[in-house]
Amino acid sequence: MSTLKRRGTWLLIVIILIGFIMRSPITTPPLLLSQLANALHTQQSQLGILTTLPLVMFMLFSNFASKPMLRFGLKKALLLALGCIVIGSALRLVITMPTMILGTILIGIGIAHINVFMPSLVSAYFPNKIGLYTTLYSFTMIFGNMTFNLITAPISSRFGWQMILLLLLIIPAISFMAWLIVGRLVPEKVHPQRSNTATSTTPKPKMHLWTNPHAWPFLLTFGGQATLSYTVTAWMPALMEYHHVSAGHAGIVMAVYALIGLPVSVFLPQMLTVLSKRTLTRLTVFAGVLGLIASSMLFWQHTSSMFFWLLEGALVGVAIGFFFMTTMTMFAVKTDSPYETAQLSGMAQAGGYCLSAFGPSLYGMAFASNPAGNLQNVVYVAIVVMMLVACLRVVNIDKIDQ
C-alpha cells in the first residue's frame, strides 16, 4: 500500500472516530439524570442545565471556531478541541455538581469547534470526495448517538451507570490519540497565520458573512432544522402522551424518527455533489413538501393512532435529515478553501443554534397553555416554509463570495 493510501486510510479511521463523539457525549447523560440526581443528592429537575449547557456553548463558540484554525492551523486546532472533550469527560467522572457543570461546558466547547472543523477537514483533505466523507462522519455521528441510546440501559444495569461515563471518556481519548498520531503523518492544509513571515501561506481574509446575503440562507436553513429537531425531540413524546399514545408505541415512533436519518445521511451528501442545480431544486422542493405534510398533519392530531404518529415521525425525520445534511455538505461545496468553510459553518451554526435555543422553551409555554393548540402548528408550518425557501437559495448559488 502506498504512503498516500495509508494516509487516506488513517484519516478515514479518524473521521469515523470523531464522528462517533460529535453527539453522544451530550445526548447520553440525559438518559442518566435520575442516577446522577441520586448521586448528587439533588432533584432531577435541577440537572436540566446539563442538557442546556452544550447548546449554549454551540451558540457562543461556533461563530469564533475558525479563529483557532487561523491561529494554530487545522491539525493543532482539531487536537485542542478533542483534548477539550477528553478533559471535560474526565471531569464528569468526578461526581460533584461543579465538575459535572465544568465538564459539560468543556465538552460543549470542544464539540462546537469540531462541528465547524469537520466540514473543513473534509474540504482540505478530500476536496474531490466531499459527499462521501461528509456521509461518513454524519453517519457515524447518528450511529454513535443511536448506539449509546441502546447500550446505556443494559450496561448501567449490569456494570453501573458510571461505566457509561467511563465509555464516554475512553472513546474521545482514543480519538485524541489517533489524531495525535495521524496528524503527524499528513501535511497541514490550513496553515497558521504568521505575522512575522511575509512569505508564509495564510488563509484568505475573513469574509464579512453577517452582511453577506449569500450566507444568511445557510443560517436560516440550519437554524430551522435545528429548531425543529430539538423541539420534536423534547416535546413529541409529551404530545403523544397527551393523545393517549402508549409509552411503548411512543418509543417506537421516536426510534423511527431518529433512525430515518441514517439512510438520508448515507445517500444524500454524495448526491448533492453530483446532481445538477435543477435536480437539487426539485429534491429540495420534495423534502419541503414532506415537511409541510408533517406540519399540516398536526392540525388534525386528535388521535392515538399508531399509524398517524409513525407517519408524522417519519416525515419530519426525513425533512429534518435532508435540510441538515444539505447544509453540512454545502458548507464545503460553496466555499473555496477549508478556512472559508470554517467561517461559513461557524456563522451558520452560531446563528442557527441561537434560533434553536428558543424553540423547546417557547413550544413548552404554548404546550402548557394549550397542548393541541394551533399556534405552535402555524409556527411549525412557517419554519418549514422558511427552510424550504432558504435551502433553495443555498443549492442555487455558485459560491458564497460571488
mmCIF file of C-alpha atoms in Angstrom:
data_model
loop_
_atom_site.group_PDB
_atom_site.id
_atom_site.type_symbol
_atom_site.label_atom_id
_atom_site.label_comp_id
_atom_site.label_asym_id
_atom_site.label_seq_id
_atom_site.Cartn_x
_atom_site.Cartn_y
_atom_site.Cartn_z
ATOM 1 C CA MET A 1 0.000 0.000 0.000
ATOM 2 C CA SER A 2 1.394 3.408 -0.989
ATOM 3 C CA THR A 3 2.092 6.112 1.575
ATOM 4 C CA LEU A 4 -0.752 8.210 0.138
ATOM 5 C CA LYS A 5 -3.254 5.382 0.507
ATOM 6 C CA ARG A 6 -2.089 4.658 4.059
ATOM 7 C CA ARG A 7 -2.617 8.300 4.980
ATOM 8 C CA GLY A 8 -6.080 8.192 3.468
ATOM 9 C CA THR A 9 -6.930 5.034 5.416
ATOM 10 C CA TRP A 10 -5.774 6.516 8.713
ATOM 11 C CA LEU A 11 -7.661 9.729 8.025
ATOM 12 C CA LEU A 12 -10.758 7.675 7.322
ATOM 13 C CA ILE A 13 -10.422 5.934 10.696
ATOM 14 C CA VAL A 14 -10.000 9.264 12.490
ATOM 15 C CA ILE A 15 -13.027 10.772 10.741
ATOM 16 C CA ILE A 16 -15.150 7.800 11.857
ATOM 17 C CA LEU A 17 -13.882 8.049 15.451
ATOM 18 C CA ILE A 18 -14.532 11.780 15.638
ATOM 19 C CA GLY A 19 -17.967 11.380 14.085
ATOM 20 C CA PHE A 20 -18.809 8.902 16.848
ATOM 21 C CA ILE A 21 -18.280 11.560 19.554
ATOM 22 C CA MET A 22 -19.935 14.547 17.850
ATOM 23 C CA ARG A 23 -23.263 13.960 19.638
ATOM 24 C CA SER A 24 -23.098 11.012 22.068
ATOM 25 C CA PRO A 25 -21.212 12.876 24.871
ATOM 26 C CA ILE A 26 -24.088 15.385 25.131
ATOM 27 C CA THR A 27 -27.110 13.195 24.313
ATOM 28 C CA THR A 28 -26.248 10.277 26.626
ATOM 29 C CA PRO A 29 -26.077 11.942 30.106
ATOM 30 C CA PRO A 30 -29.777 12.968 29.973
ATOM 31 C CA LEU A 31 -30.542 9.220 29.991
ATOM 32 C CA LEU A 32 -28.770 9.038 33.386
ATOM 33 C CA LEU A 33 -30.405 12.021 35.071
ATOM 34 C CA SER A 34 -32.176 10.001 37.760
ATOM 35 C CA GLN A 35 -28.956 8.196 38.766
ATOM 36 C CA LEU A 36 -26.984 11.438 38.684
ATOM 37 C CA ALA A 37 -29.620 13.178 40.821
ATOM 38 C CA ASN A 38 -29.352 10.434 43.448
ATOM 39 C CA ALA A 39 -25.553 10.565 43.434
ATOM 40 C CA LEU A 40 -25.511 14.363 43.693
ATOM 41 C CA HIS A 41 -28.305 14.422 46.282
ATOM 42 C CA THR A 42 -30.322 16.884 44.240
ATOM 43 C CA GLN A 43 -33.585 16.981 42.344
ATOM 44 C CA GLN A 44 -33.640 15.682 38.797
ATOM 45 C CA SER A 45 -35.187 18.924 37.537
ATOM 46 C CA GLN A 46 -32.093 20.847 38.671
ATOM 47 C CA LEU A 47 -29.943 18.797 36.297
ATOM 48 C CA GLY A 48 -31.714 20.147 33.243
ATOM 49 C CA ILE A 49 -28.783 22.549 32.965
ATOM 50 C CA LEU A 50 -26.636 19.628 31.812
ATOM 51 C CA THR A 51 -28.764 19.324 28.669
ATOM 52 C CA THR A 52 -28.919 23.088 28.077
ATOM 53 C CA LEU A 53 -25.236 23.966 28.509
ATOM 54 C CA PRO A 54 -23.924 22.229 25.340
ATOM 55 C CA LEU A 55 -26.449 24.077 23.181
ATOM 56 C CA VAL A 56 -25.415 27.363 24.803
ATOM 57 C CA MET A 57 -21.760 26.545 24.064
ATOM 58 C CA PHE A 58 -22.628 25.816 20.427
ATOM 59 C CA MET A 59 -24.347 29.195 20.213
ATOM 60 C CA LEU A 60 -21.488 31.105 21.870
ATOM 61 C CA PHE A 61 -18.452 29.485 20.268
ATOM 62 C CA SER A 62 -19.433 28.342 16.758
ATOM 63 C CA ASN A 63 -19.007 31.767 15.179
ATOM 64 C CA PHE A 64 -15.450 32.051 16.546
ATOM 65 C CA ALA A 65 -14.351 28.456 15.933
ATOM 66 C CA SER A 66 -12.423 29.412 12.794
ATOM 67 C CA LYS A 67 -10.061 31.627 14.842
ATOM 68 C CA PRO A 68 -8.117 28.729 16.454
ATOM 69 C CA MET A 69 -7.686 27.316 12.955
ATOM 70 C CA LEU A 70 -6.255 30.643 11.803
ATOM 71 C CA ARG A 71 -4.020 30.858 14.870
ATOM 72 C CA PHE A 72 -2.763 27.263 15.115
ATOM 73 C CA GLY A 73 -3.644 25.537 11.835
ATOM 74 C CA LEU A 74 -6.286 22.854 11.305
ATOM 75 C CA LYS A 75 -4.309 19.947 12.766
ATOM 76 C CA LYS A 76 -3.452 21.566 16.086
ATOM 77 C CA ALA A 77 -6.862 23.269 16.413
ATOM 78 C CA LEU A 78 -8.642 19.931 15.980
ATOM 79 C CA LEU A 79 -6.309 18.327 18.530
ATOM 80 C CA LEU A 80 -7.107 21.076 21.043
ATOM 81 C CA ALA A 81 -10.847 20.586 20.511
ATOM 82 C CA LEU A 82 -10.531 16.838 21.066
ATOM 83 C CA GLY A 83 -8.430 17.482 24.175
ATOM 84 C CA CYS A 84 -11.166 19.761 25.488
ATOM 85 C CA ILE A 85 -13.685 16.904 25.174
ATOM 86 C CA VAL A 86 -11.310 14.462 26.884
ATOM 87 C CA ILE A 87 -10.722 16.791 29.842
ATOM 88 C CA GLY A 88 -14.443 17.515 30.152
ATOM 89 C CA SER A 89 -15.288 13.806 30.053
ATOM 90 C CA ALA A 90 -12.680 13.091 32.756
ATOM 91 C CA LEU A 91 -14.133 15.818 34.982
ATOM 92 C CA ARG A 92 -17.594 14.250 34.710
ATOM 93 C CA LEU A 93 -16.233 11.083 36.302
ATOM 94 C CA VAL A 94 -15.801 13.132 39.486
ATOM 95 C CA ILE A 95 -19.421 13.144 40.613
ATOM 96 C CA THR A 96 -19.900 16.624 42.021
ATOM 97 C CA MET A 97 -22.096 19.385 40.657
ATOM 98 C CA PRO A 98 -19.197 21.785 39.879
ATOM 99 C CA THR A 99 -17.212 19.122 37.990
ATOM 100 C CA MET A 100 -20.298 17.945 36.093
ATOM 101 C CA ILE A 101 -21.088 21.508 35.021
ATOM 102 C CA LEU A 102 -17.474 22.377 34.125
ATOM 103 C CA GLY A 103 -17.024 19.076 32.298
ATOM 104 C CA THR A 104 -20.206 19.625 30.302
ATOM 105 C CA ILE A 105 -19.101 23.159 29.394
ATOM 106 C CA LEU A 106 -15.728 21.905 28.132
ATOM 107 C CA ILE A 107 -17.392 19.135 26.133
ATOM 108 C CA GLY A 108 -19.801 21.652 24.602
ATOM 109 C CA ILE A 109 -16.912 23.957 23.650
ATOM 110 C CA GLY A 110 -14.972 21.070 22.109
ATOM 111 C CA ILE A 111 -17.903 19.781 20.076
ATOM 112 C CA ALA A 112 -18.828 23.333 18.977
ATOM 113 C CA HIS A 113 -15.371 23.596 17.397
ATOM 114 C CA ILE A 114 -15.460 20.100 15.906
ATOM 115 C CA ASN A 115 -18.844 20.842 14.316
ATOM 116 C CA VAL A 116 -17.068 23.637 12.436
ATOM 117 C CA PHE A 117 -13.772 21.821 11.800
ATOM 118 C CA MET A 118 -15.201 18.644 10.256
ATOM 119 C CA PRO A 119 -16.509 20.228 7.019
ATOM 120 C CA SER A 120 -13.117 21.980 6.764
ATOM 121 C CA LEU A 121 -11.253 18.718 7.341
ATOM 122 C CA VAL A 122 -13.201 17.071 4.530
ATOM 123 C CA SER A 123 -12.737 20.088 2.259
ATOM 124 C CA ALA A 124 -8.987 20.189 2.967
ATOM 125 C CA TYR A 125 -8.040 16.533 2.601
ATOM 126 C CA PHE A 126 -10.771 15.183 0.303
ATOM 127 C CA PRO A 127 -11.819 18.076 -1.974
ATOM 128 C CA ASN A 128 -12.937 15.665 -4.696
ATOM 129 C CA LYS A 129 -14.884 13.388 -2.324
ATOM 130 C CA ILE A 130 -16.748 15.887 -0.146
ATOM 131 C CA GLY A 131 -20.028 13.976 -0.384
ATOM 132 C CA LEU A 132 -18.518 10.618 0.541
ATOM 133 C CA TYR A 133 -16.610 11.812 3.599
ATOM 134 C CA THR A 134 -19.439 14.042 4.786
ATOM 135 C CA THR A 135 -21.539 10.872 4.641
ATOM 136 C CA LEU A 136 -19.003 9.003 6.762
ATOM 137 C CA TYR A 137 -18.818 11.406 9.679
ATOM 138 C CA SER A 138 -22.517 12.279 9.639
ATOM 139 C CA PHE A 139 -23.463 8.590 9.562
ATOM 140 C CA THR A 140 -21.144 7.753 12.460
ATOM 141 C CA MET A 141 -22.475 10.787 14.366
ATOM 142 C CA ILE A 142 -26.022 9.415 14.121
ATOM 143 C CA PHE A 143 -24.862 5.828 14.645
ATOM 144 C CA GLY A 144 -22.837 6.761 17.741
ATOM 145 C CA ASN A 145 -25.822 8.580 19.214
ATOM 146 C CA MET A 146 -28.091 5.612 18.488
ATOM 147 C CA THR A 147 -25.557 3.121 19.888
ATOM 148 C CA PHE A 148 -25.292 4.877 23.241
ATOM 149 C CA ASN A 149 -29.084 5.181 23.408
ATOM 150 C CA LEU A 150 -29.293 1.402 23.021
ATOM 151 C CA ILE A 151 -26.468 0.358 25.357
ATOM 152 C CA THR A 152 -26.965 2.834 28.208
ATOM 153 C CA ALA A 153 -29.758 0.932 29.990
ATOM 154 C CA PRO A 154 -28.279 -2.608 29.794
ATOM 155 C CA ILE A 155 -24.734 -1.515 30.679
ATOM 156 C CA SER A 156 -25.982 0.639 33.548
ATOM 157 C CA SER A 157 -28.000 -2.220 34.989
ATOM 158 C CA ARG A 158 -25.128 -4.709 34.740
ATOM 159 C CA PHE A 159 -21.998 -2.661 35.413
ATOM 160 C CA GLY A 160 -23.356 0.548 36.947
ATOM 161 C CA TRP A 161 -24.171 3.877 35.340
ATOM 162 C CA GLN A 162 -20.629 5.151 35.969
ATOM 163 C CA MET A 163 -19.459 2.719 33.265
ATOM 164 C CA ILE A 164 -21.299 4.810 30.662
ATOM 165 C CA LEU A 165 -19.426 7.919 31.767
ATOM 166 C CA LEU A 166 -16.195 5.934 31.538
ATOM 167 C CA LEU A 167 -17.001 4.859 27.980
ATOM 168 C CA LEU A 168 -17.756 8.482 27.157
ATOM 169 C CA LEU A 169 -14.172 9.233 28.233
ATOM 170 C CA ILE A 170 -12.466 6.257 26.550
ATOM 171 C CA ILE A 171 -13.793 6.921 23.037
ATOM 172 C CA PRO A 172 -12.772 10.624 22.932
ATOM 173 C CA ALA A 173 -9.384 9.644 24.396
ATOM 174 C CA ILE A 174 -8.899 7.114 21.576
ATOM 175 C CA SER A 175 -9.916 9.772 19.045
ATOM 176 C CA PHE A 176 -7.435 12.216 20.570
ATOM 177 C CA MET A 177 -4.576 9.719 20.422
ATOM 178 C CA ALA A 178 -5.498 8.677 16.883
ATOM 179 C CA TRP A 179 -5.412 12.270 15.616
ATOM 180 C CA LEU A 180 -2.205 12.947 17.570
ATOM 181 C CA ILE A 181 -0.567 10.115 15.593
ATOM 182 C CA VAL A 182 -2.257 10.645 12.231
ATOM 183 C CA GLY A 183 -1.734 14.400 12.384
ATOM 184 C CA ARG A 184 1.999 13.764 12.168
ATOM 185 C CA LEU A 185 1.575 11.652 9.035
ATOM 186 C CA VAL A 186 -0.491 14.100 6.974
ATOM 187 C CA PRO A 187 0.514 17.577 5.772
ATOM 188 C CA GLU A 188 -1.050 20.717 7.205
ATOM 189 C CA LYS A 189 -3.706 22.025 4.818
ATOM 190 C CA VAL A 190 -4.690 25.190 6.684
ATOM 191 C CA HIS A 191 -1.513 26.946 7.748
ATOM 192 C CA PRO A 192 -1.493 29.161 10.834
ATOM 193 C CA GLN A 193 -1.154 32.886 10.297
ATOM 194 C CA ARG A 194 2.344 34.187 10.904
ATOM 195 C CA SER A 195 2.671 37.932 11.107
ATOM 196 C CA ASN A 196 6.467 37.826 11.072
ATOM 197 C CA THR A 197 6.821 35.867 7.859
ATOM 198 C CA ALA A 198 5.839 37.614 4.680
ATOM 199 C CA THR A 199 6.148 34.525 2.553
ATOM 200 C CA SER A 200 4.030 32.252 4.720
ATOM 201 C CA THR A 201 0.862 30.773 3.325
ATOM 202 C CA THR A 202 -2.080 32.238 5.219
ATOM 203 C CA PRO A 203 -5.812 31.841 4.813
ATOM 204 C CA LYS A 204 -7.798 34.391 2.876
ATOM 205 C CA PRO A 205 -9.004 37.376 4.931
ATOM 206 C CA LYS A 206 -12.123 36.882 6.986
ATOM 207 C CA MET A 207 -15.293 37.235 4.953
ATOM 208 C CA HIS A 208 -17.985 39.564 6.274
ATOM 209 C CA LEU A 209 -20.574 36.816 6.421
ATOM 210 C CA TRP A 210 -23.072 38.578 8.674
ATOM 211 C CA THR A 211 -23.628 41.161 5.927
ATOM 212 C CA ASN A 212 -23.347 38.660 3.060
ATOM 213 C CA PRO A 213 -26.785 37.878 1.554
ATOM 214 C CA HIS A 214 -25.439 34.534 0.288
ATOM 215 C CA ALA A 215 -24.549 33.413 3.833
ATOM 216 C CA TRP A 216 -27.889 34.022 5.537
ATOM 217 C CA PRO A 217 -29.746 31.214 3.691
ATOM 218 C CA PHE A 218 -27.259 28.773 5.267
ATOM 219 C CA LEU A 219 -28.026 30.178 8.722
ATOM 220 C CA LEU A 220 -31.793 30.061 8.208
ATOM 221 C CA THR A 221 -31.728 26.522 6.828
ATOM 222 C CA PHE A 222 -29.501 25.239 9.628
ATOM 223 C CA GLY A 223 -31.432 27.158 12.285
ATOM 224 C CA GLY A 224 -34.791 25.926 11.025
ATOM 225 C CA GLN A 225 -33.841 22.261 11.080
ATOM 226 C CA ALA A 226 -32.120 22.601 14.467
ATOM 227 C CA THR A 227 -35.195 24.302 15.947
ATOM 228 C CA LEU A 228 -37.472 21.535 14.694
ATOM 229 C CA SER A 229 -35.035 18.812 15.724
ATOM 230 C CA TYR A 230 -34.626 19.937 19.339
ATOM 231 C CA THR A 231 -38.317 20.780 19.716
ATOM 232 C CA VAL A 232 -39.574 17.486 18.264
ATOM 233 C CA THR A 233 -37.126 15.503 20.408
ATOM 234 C CA ALA A 234 -38.140 17.366 23.572
ATOM 235 C CA TRP A 235 -41.916 17.579 23.130
ATOM 236 C CA MET A 236 -43.221 14.995 20.681
ATOM 237 C CA PRO A 237 -43.303 12.253 23.360
ATOM 238 C CA ALA A 238 -45.320 14.568 25.643
ATOM 239 C CA LEU A 239 -47.682 15.423 22.791
ATOM 240 C CA MET A 240 -48.269 11.733 22.055
ATOM 241 C CA GLU A 241 -48.863 11.066 25.745
ATOM 242 C CA TYR A 242 -51.468 13.840 25.755
ATOM 243 C CA HIS A 243 -53.281 11.981 22.958
ATOM 244 C CA HIS A 244 -53.130 8.699 24.942
ATOM 245 C CA VAL A 245 -50.447 7.012 22.846
ATOM 246 C CA SER A 246 -48.877 4.294 24.990
ATOM 247 C CA ALA A 247 -45.287 4.711 26.166
ATOM 248 C CA GLY A 248 -44.209 1.681 24.151
ATOM 249 C CA HIS A 249 -45.742 2.993 20.938
ATOM 250 C CA ALA A 250 -44.313 6.473 21.576
ATOM 251 C CA GLY A 251 -40.870 4.899 21.954
ATOM 252 C CA ILE A 252 -41.253 3.159 18.594
ATOM 253 C CA VAL A 253 -42.303 6.421 16.930
ATOM 254 C CA MET A 254 -39.284 8.269 18.340
ATOM 255 C CA ALA A 255 -36.993 5.423 17.255
ATOM 256 C CA VAL A 256 -38.354 5.664 13.702
ATOM 257 C CA TYR A 257 -37.906 9.441 13.819
ATOM 258 C CA ALA A 258 -34.249 9.006 14.851
ATOM 259 C CA LEU A 259 -33.374 6.089 12.567
ATOM 260 C CA ILE A 260 -34.880 7.614 9.434
ATOM 261 C CA GLY A 261 -31.922 9.973 9.406
ATOM 262 C CA LEU A 262 -29.468 7.128 8.785
ATOM 263 C CA PRO A 263 -30.356 6.416 5.133
ATOM 264 C CA VAL A 264 -30.608 10.159 4.498
ATOM 265 C CA SER A 265 -27.075 10.663 5.848
ATOM 266 C CA VAL A 266 -25.752 7.768 3.751
ATOM 267 C CA PHE A 267 -27.146 8.632 0.332
ATOM 268 C CA LEU A 268 -27.762 12.377 0.295
ATOM 269 C CA PRO A 269 -24.287 14.009 0.600
ATOM 270 C CA GLN A 270 -22.848 12.203 -2.421
ATOM 271 C CA MET A 271 -25.945 13.045 -4.454
ATOM 272 C CA LEU A 272 -25.626 16.707 -3.530
ATOM 273 C CA THR A 273 -22.127 16.895 -5.048
ATOM 274 C CA VAL A 274 -23.004 15.352 -8.431
ATOM 275 C CA LEU A 275 -26.591 16.373 -9.236
ATOM 276 C CA SER A 276 -27.414 19.434 -11.301
ATOM 277 C CA LYS A 277 -28.903 22.548 -9.706
ATOM 278 C CA ARG A 278 -32.199 21.805 -11.411
ATOM 279 C CA THR A 279 -32.375 18.320 -9.899
ATOM 280 C CA LEU A 280 -31.270 19.609 -6.489
ATOM 281 C CA THR A 281 -34.026 22.214 -6.650
ATOM 282 C CA ARG A 282 -36.617 19.505 -7.291
ATOM 283 C CA LEU A 283 -35.198 17.356 -4.485
ATOM 284 C CA THR A 284 -35.322 20.316 -2.091
ATOM 285 C CA VAL A 285 -38.942 21.073 -3.024
ATOM 286 C CA PHE A 286 -39.819 17.404 -2.452
ATOM 287 C CA ALA A 287 -38.249 17.465 1.032
ATOM 288 C CA GLY A 288 -40.059 20.728 1.781
ATOM 289 C CA VAL A 289 -43.383 19.201 0.734
ATOM 290 C CA LEU A 290 -42.776 16.270 3.100
ATOM 291 C CA GLY A 291 -42.128 18.759 5.894
ATOM 292 C CA LEU A 292 -45.283 20.695 5.052
ATOM 293 C CA ILE A 293 -47.341 17.497 5.091
ATOM 294 C CA ALA A 294 -45.916 16.641 8.519
ATOM 295 C CA SER A 295 -46.629 20.131 9.873
ATOM 296 C CA SER A 296 -50.134 20.205 8.380
ATOM 297 C CA MET A 297 -50.995 16.824 9.909
ATOM 298 C CA LEU A 298 -50.800 18.357 13.376
ATOM 299 C CA PHE A 299 -53.892 20.430 12.662
ATOM 300 C CA TRP A 300 -55.725 17.048 12.821
ATOM 301 C CA GLN A 301 -53.686 15.472 15.614
ATOM 302 C CA HIS A 302 -56.533 14.362 17.901
ATOM 303 C CA THR A 303 -55.852 10.644 17.590
ATOM 304 C CA SER A 304 -53.944 7.882 19.323
ATOM 305 C CA SER A 305 -53.482 6.036 16.026
ATOM 306 C CA MET A 306 -50.057 4.406 15.834
ATOM 307 C CA PHE A 307 -50.044 4.857 12.049
ATOM 308 C CA PHE A 308 -50.699 8.603 12.292
ATOM 309 C CA TRP A 309 -47.799 9.232 14.668
ATOM 310 C CA LEU A 310 -45.448 6.875 12.827
ATOM 311 C CA LEU A 311 -46.135 8.778 9.614
ATOM 312 C CA GLU A 312 -45.639 12.097 11.418
ATOM 313 C CA GLY A 313 -42.319 10.942 12.891
ATOM 314 C CA ALA A 314 -41.054 9.519 9.598
ATOM 315 C CA LEU A 315 -41.968 12.596 7.530
ATOM 316 C CA VAL A 316 -40.486 15.136 9.915
ATOM 317 C CA GLY A 317 -37.405 12.925 10.355
ATOM 318 C CA VAL A 318 -36.779 12.836 6.603
ATOM 319 C CA ALA A 319 -37.322 16.585 6.245
ATOM 320 C CA ILE A 320 -35.008 17.483 9.134
ATOM 321 C CA GLY A 321 -32.382 14.998 7.920
ATOM 322 C CA PHE A 322 -32.479 16.411 4.391
ATOM 323 C CA PHE A 323 -32.068 20.067 5.392
ATOM 324 C CA PHE A 324 -29.354 19.217 7.954
ATOM 325 C CA MET A 325 -27.284 17.132 5.531
ATOM 326 C CA THR A 326 -27.732 19.609 2.699
ATOM 327 C CA THR A 327 -26.417 22.463 4.826
ATOM 328 C CA MET A 328 -23.477 20.455 6.197
ATOM 329 C CA THR A 329 -22.458 19.336 2.705
ATOM 330 C CA MET A 330 -22.892 22.741 1.079
ATOM 331 C CA PHE A 331 -20.603 24.395 3.639
ATOM 332 C CA ALA A 332 -17.701 22.779 1.775
ATOM 333 C CA VAL A 333 -19.183 22.785 -1.724
ATOM 334 C CA LYS A 334 -19.992 26.508 -1.786
ATOM 335 C CA THR A 335 -16.646 27.746 -0.424
ATOM 336 C CA ASP A 336 -13.172 27.908 -1.965
ATOM 337 C CA SER A 337 -10.948 26.904 0.956
ATOM 338 C CA PRO A 338 -11.102 24.993 4.240
ATOM 339 C CA TYR A 339 -10.796 28.261 6.152
ATOM 340 C CA GLU A 340 -13.764 29.771 4.297
ATOM 341 C CA THR A 341 -15.671 26.557 5.022
ATOM 342 C CA ALA A 342 -14.953 27.004 8.738
ATOM 343 C CA GLN A 343 -16.041 30.646 8.658
ATOM 344 C CA LEU A 344 -19.335 29.873 6.911
ATOM 345 C CA SER A 345 -20.004 26.812 9.061
ATOM 346 C CA GLY A 346 -19.287 28.750 12.244
ATOM 347 C CA MET A 347 -21.515 31.676 11.291
ATOM 348 C CA ALA A 348 -24.438 29.475 10.239
ATOM 349 C CA GLN A 349 -24.192 27.213 13.286
ATOM 350 C CA ALA A 350 -23.857 30.088 15.751
ATOM 351 C CA GLY A 351 -26.933 31.837 14.390
ATOM 352 C CA GLY A 352 -28.770 28.570 13.862
ATOM 353 C CA TYR A 353 -28.222 27.366 17.418
ATOM 354 C CA CYS A 354 -29.256 30.794 18.694
ATOM 355 C CA LEU A 355 -32.580 30.355 16.899
ATOM 356 C CA SER A 356 -32.991 26.758 18.045
ATOM 357 C CA ALA A 357 -32.226 27.589 21.685
ATOM 358 C CA PHE A 358 -35.628 29.264 21.971
ATOM 359 C CA GLY A 359 -37.599 26.506 20.219
ATOM 360 C CA PRO A 360 -38.170 23.955 23.003
ATOM 361 C CA SER A 361 -38.869 26.572 25.696
ATOM 362 C CA LEU A 362 -41.337 28.550 23.555
ATOM 363 C CA TYR A 363 -43.080 25.362 22.498
ATOM 364 C CA GLY A 364 -43.221 24.328 26.137
ATOM 365 C CA MET A 365 -45.013 27.561 27.011
ATOM 366 C CA ALA A 366 -47.524 27.025 24.197
ATOM 367 C CA PHE A 367 -47.946 23.371 25.205
ATOM 368 C CA ALA A 368 -48.650 24.327 28.820
ATOM 369 C CA SER A 369 -51.301 26.792 27.655
ATOM 370 C CA ASN A 370 -52.929 24.519 25.054
ATOM 371 C CA PRO A 371 -51.214 21.193 24.240
ATOM 372 C CA ALA A 372 -53.074 20.728 20.946
ATOM 373 C CA GLY A 373 -53.274 24.416 20.062
ATOM 374 C CA ASN A 374 -52.884 25.713 16.531
ATOM 375 C CA LEU A 375 -50.405 28.485 17.430
ATOM 376 C CA GLN A 376 -47.458 26.092 17.589
ATOM 377 C CA ASN A 377 -48.669 24.325 14.449
ATOM 378 C CA VAL A 378 -48.721 27.596 12.491
ATOM 379 C CA VAL A 379 -45.170 28.313 13.652
ATOM 380 C CA TYR A 380 -44.202 24.766 12.603
ATOM 381 C CA VAL A 381 -45.512 25.436 9.074
ATOM 382 C CA ALA A 382 -43.728 28.803 8.960
ATOM 383 C CA ILE A 383 -40.389 27.236 9.930
ATOM 384 C CA VAL A 384 -40.705 24.598 7.186
ATOM 385 C CA VAL A 385 -41.520 27.298 4.602
ATOM 386 C CA MET A 386 -38.527 29.340 5.785
ATOM 387 C CA MET A 387 -36.231 26.313 5.482
ATOM 388 C CA LEU A 388 -37.519 25.480 2.035
ATOM 389 C CA VAL A 389 -37.056 28.999 0.649
ATOM 390 C CA ALA A 390 -33.611 29.379 2.250
ATOM 391 C CA CYS A 391 -32.401 25.949 1.121
ATOM 392 C CA LEU A 392 -33.479 26.652 -2.460
ATOM 393 C CA ARG A 393 -31.181 29.651 -2.324
ATOM 394 C CA VAL A 394 -28.360 27.546 -0.832
ATOM 395 C CA VAL A 395 -28.389 24.952 -3.623
ATOM 396 C CA ASN A 396 -28.637 27.543 -6.386
ATOM 397 C CA ILE A 397 -25.798 29.936 -5.511
ATOM 398 C CA ASP A 398 -22.422 29.188 -7.077
ATOM 399 C CA LYS A 399 -20.052 30.281 -4.327
ATOM 400 C CA ILE A 400 -20.541 32.147 -1.074
ATOM 401 C CA ASP A 401 -18.266 35.044 -2.105
ATOM 402 C CA GLN A 402 -19.734 35.552 -5.579
#
